[in-house]
Amino acid sequence: MFNRNRGIRRMAAFASISSLVAGCGVLSSDSSDEQGPIIVGTTSAPSTLDPAASWDSSWELFRNIYQTLLSYPSGATTPQPDAAESCKFTDSSNRTYSCTLRAGLKFSDGDTLDAKAVKHSIDRIGKINVNGGPAGLLGSLDRVQALGDREIVFHLNKPDATFPFVLATPAMSIVDPDEYPAGSLRKGDTIVGSGPYTLKAYSDDKAELVKNGDYDGYAKRKNDAVTIRYFKESAPMVQGLKDGSLDVAFRGLGADDIVTLDKEQNDSDFQLFDGSGTEISYLVFNPKDPWAGKLAVRKAIAQIVDRGAIAHKVYKDTVEPLYSMVPKGLTGHTTGFFDDYGNPSVAKAKKILQDAGITQTVPLTLWYTTDRYGSATKAEFEELKAQLEDSGLFEITLKSRPWKTYVTGYQNGEYPVFGRGWFPDFPDADNFISPFVGDQNALGTPYPQPEITGTLLPRSRRQSDRANVVKDFEEAQQIITDDARLLPLWQGRQYVAANDDISGGETALDPSTIMMMGELYRKTSW
């Protein structure tokens, strides 16, 4: 069992310690080119290079290469100006939001970044309207207005106190109108942005980032270059950390690797940072499938699944069982699936099916992706298969695909049941409800739920004080529990492993757990 309290470094604690040490001048950063780029490993490769197509962890790359009006400087928990000089609601009803750009902004190709470019960037998201893409984030947006060169006004069709958080997501990255068509996605392996870094080169297994000399924003980059290497499995990534070919390993670290790194770090040349996280894993049921579309089948699965066994046997207690789509730690979190189903029970599941007239063994195909959420995903789905088949009520077939083709499959409605993970767009319960409901959502699988989309979410978005939205989100979570269209499995933590000569790993994650590469640097003196 993983003993998280034994010796692992805490991200939050180390952030404050690092600040004190750096303030005393004991540590210094040196971004000279002679040391070469910092090499970061991850199993989370982008599915696209165009922000209008992405509502997934392609955002990790986008945050570092594109720029948004608002973003999260290190230590911030609410959006702060980045490309914008200032932003605010200009009315009391949270329906008009205005931003003023910094003066003299440019894209990496030298073109001017002005209010028209911002309007173009936001408008094309809705116009292209990629299935499963970020258009679903803009449900409250009526129109964008460019006033002169530097002022942008967002007119909302309803009050939405979360709109600044939406603008801070990498989906709202500002793109060059001359390079990114208004009505179609940009092709190719290059990026024109205005973020902290430019993309020097890109391939399926690597992205080379170099400091953007024209960048004007909040980021204080502590290195000149970062190379991100994309791995399909955790093991070679961890081996790269141990043999020195990687400086940092993040996202996709397997449970066994985390346990091993924790045991070895005191006697090795690397460090492991542990931070609270809001990553979740869940199952999606396709309502058009003849079996997954039956409520009784979904409820029977919810009654059988043993989350504790998954967390312990597969993930070595590096994750926690989750009983709601809203993770623990966020305002409004409930435990609806535990309250309604209690402990796993085959007898109760059998009765659910029998009461619905289902007496035969239910055949289902469960799909998972091989290279997005870490190498333990396969073992997780094998455990799910074993649990369901051991009940005698289900016959399970497992199938898998790499992420890029996996996305196409679920967007086309090919999978009866499929696994997804979610890293938050922003740290609010809204972002664990709204992306998954409605005809246009992040799942590419329509989930019409008018009570949530028409009443609860709009009402909650009128509240600037998020402490006042608890009741609305409790009701929304209960509806999702009753429908069982989504089945939460576990909530993760965030782990960053780094060689001992690297600093910044403890402060590099923003509130949506995206790594800000500019926070990483090499230690040059002690």
Coordinates of N, CA and C in Angstrom, one line a residue, residues 39 41 229 231 234-249 253-254 256-272 497-501:
I39 N 13.9 18.9 -20.1 CA 13.1 17.8 -20.8 C 12.0 17.3 -19.9
G41 N 8.7 14.8 -19.4 CA 8.0 13.6 -20.0 C 6.5 13.6 -19.5
R229 N 8.4 15.5 -24.1 CA 8.4 14.2 -24.8 C 7.2 13.4 -24.4
F231 N 5.1 10.0 -24.1 CA 5.3 8.6 -24.0 C 3.9 7.9 -24.1
S234 N 3.9 4.5 -18.9 CA 4.6 5.2 -17.8 C 6.1 4.7 -17.6
A235 N 6.3 3.3 -17.8 CA 7.6 2.7 -17.5 C 8.8 3.4 -18.2
P236 N 8.7 3.5 -19.5 CA 9.9 4.2 -20.2 C 10.1 5.6 -19.8
M237 N 9.0 6.3 -19.4 CA 9.1 7.7 -18.9 C 9.8 7.7 -17.6
V238 N 9.5 6.8 -16.7 CA 10.2 6.7 -15.4 C 11.7 6.3 -15.6
Q239 N 11.9 5.4 -16.5 CA 13.3 5.0 -16.8 C 14.1 6.2 -17.3
G240 N 13.5 7.0 -18.1 CA 14.1 8.2 -18.6 C 14.5 9.2 -17.5
L241 N 13.7 9.3 -16.5 CA 14.0 10.1 -15.3 C 15.2 9.5 -14.6
K242 N 15.2 8.2 -14.4 CA 16.3 7.6 -13.7 C 17.6 7.6 -14.4
D243 N 17.6 7.5 -15.7 CA 18.9 7.5 -16.5 C 19.3 8.9 -16.9
G244 N 18.5 9.9 -16.5 CA 18.9 11.3 -16.8 C 18.5 11.8 -18.1
S245 N 17.8 11.1 -19.0 CA 17.4 11.6 -20.3 C 16.1 12.5 -20.1
L246 N 15.5 12.4 -19.0 CA 14.4 13.3 -18.6 C 14.7 14.1 -17.4
D247 N 14.3 15.3 -17.3 CA 14.5 16.1 -16.1 C 13.2 16.1 -15.2
V248 N 12.1 15.9 -15.8 CA 10.8 16.0 -15.1 C 9.8 14.9 -15.7
A249 N 9.1 14.2 -14.9 CA 8.0 13.3 -15.4 C 6.7 13.7 -14.7
L253 N 2.1 9.1 -14.7 CA 2.9 8.2 -13.8 C 2.0 7.1 -13.3
G254 N 2.5 5.9 -13.5 CA 1.7 4.7 -13.0 C 1.8 4.6 -11.5
D256 N 2.4 2.0 -9.6 CA 3.6 1.2 -9.2 C 4.8 2.1 -9.2
D257 N 4.9 3.0 -10.2 CA 6.0 3.8 -10.4 C 6.0 4.9 -9.3
I258 N 4.9 5.4 -8.9 CA 4.8 6.4 -7.8 C 5.2 5.8 -6.5
V259 N 4.8 4.6 -6.2 CA 5.2 3.9 -5.0 C 6.7 3.6 -5.0
T260 N 7.2 3.2 -6.1 CA 8.7 2.9 -6.2 C 9.5 4.2 -6.1
L261 N 9.0 5.3 -6.7 CA 9.7 6.6 -6.6 C 9.7 7.1 -5.2
D262 N 8.6 6.9 -4.5 CA 8.5 7.4 -3.2 C 9.5 6.6 -2.3
K263 N 9.6 5.3 -2.5 CA 10.5 4.5 -1.7 C 12.0 4.9 -2.0
E264 N 12.3 5.2 -3.2 CA 13.7 5.3 -3.6 C 14.2 6.8 -3.6
Q265 N 13.3 7.8 -3.4 CA 13.8 9.1 -3.6 C 14.8 9.6 -2.6
N266 N 14.8 9.1 -1.4 CA 15.8 9.5 -0.4 C 17.2 9.0 -0.7
D267 N 17.3 7.9 -1.5 CA 18.6 7.4 -1.9 C 18.9 7.6 -3.3
S268 N 18.2 8.4 -4.0 CA 18.4 8.6 -5.5 C 18.5 10.1 -5.8
D269 N 18.8 10.4 -7.1 CA 19.0 11.7 -7.5 C 17.7 12.3 -8.1
F270 N 16.6 12.0 -7.5 CA 15.3 12.6 -7.9 C 14.4 12.9 -6.7
Q271 N 13.4 13.7 -7.0 CA 12.4 14.1 -5.9 C 11.0 13.9 -6.4
L272 N 10.1 13.6 -5.5 CA 8.7 13.4 -5.9 C 7.8 14.3 -5.1
A497 N 7.5 14.2 -10.7 CA 8.9 13.7 -10.3 C 9.9 14.5 -11.1
A498 N 11.0 14.8 -10.4 CA 12.0 15.7 -11.0 C 13.4 15.3 -10.5
N499 N 14.4 15.4 -11.4 CA 15.8 15.2 -10.9 C 16.1 16.3 -9.9
D500 N 17.1 16.0 -9.0 CA 17.4 16.9 -7.9 C 17.9 18.2 -8.4
D501 N 18.4 18.3 -9.6 CA 18.9 19.6 -10.0 C 17.9 20.5 -10.7

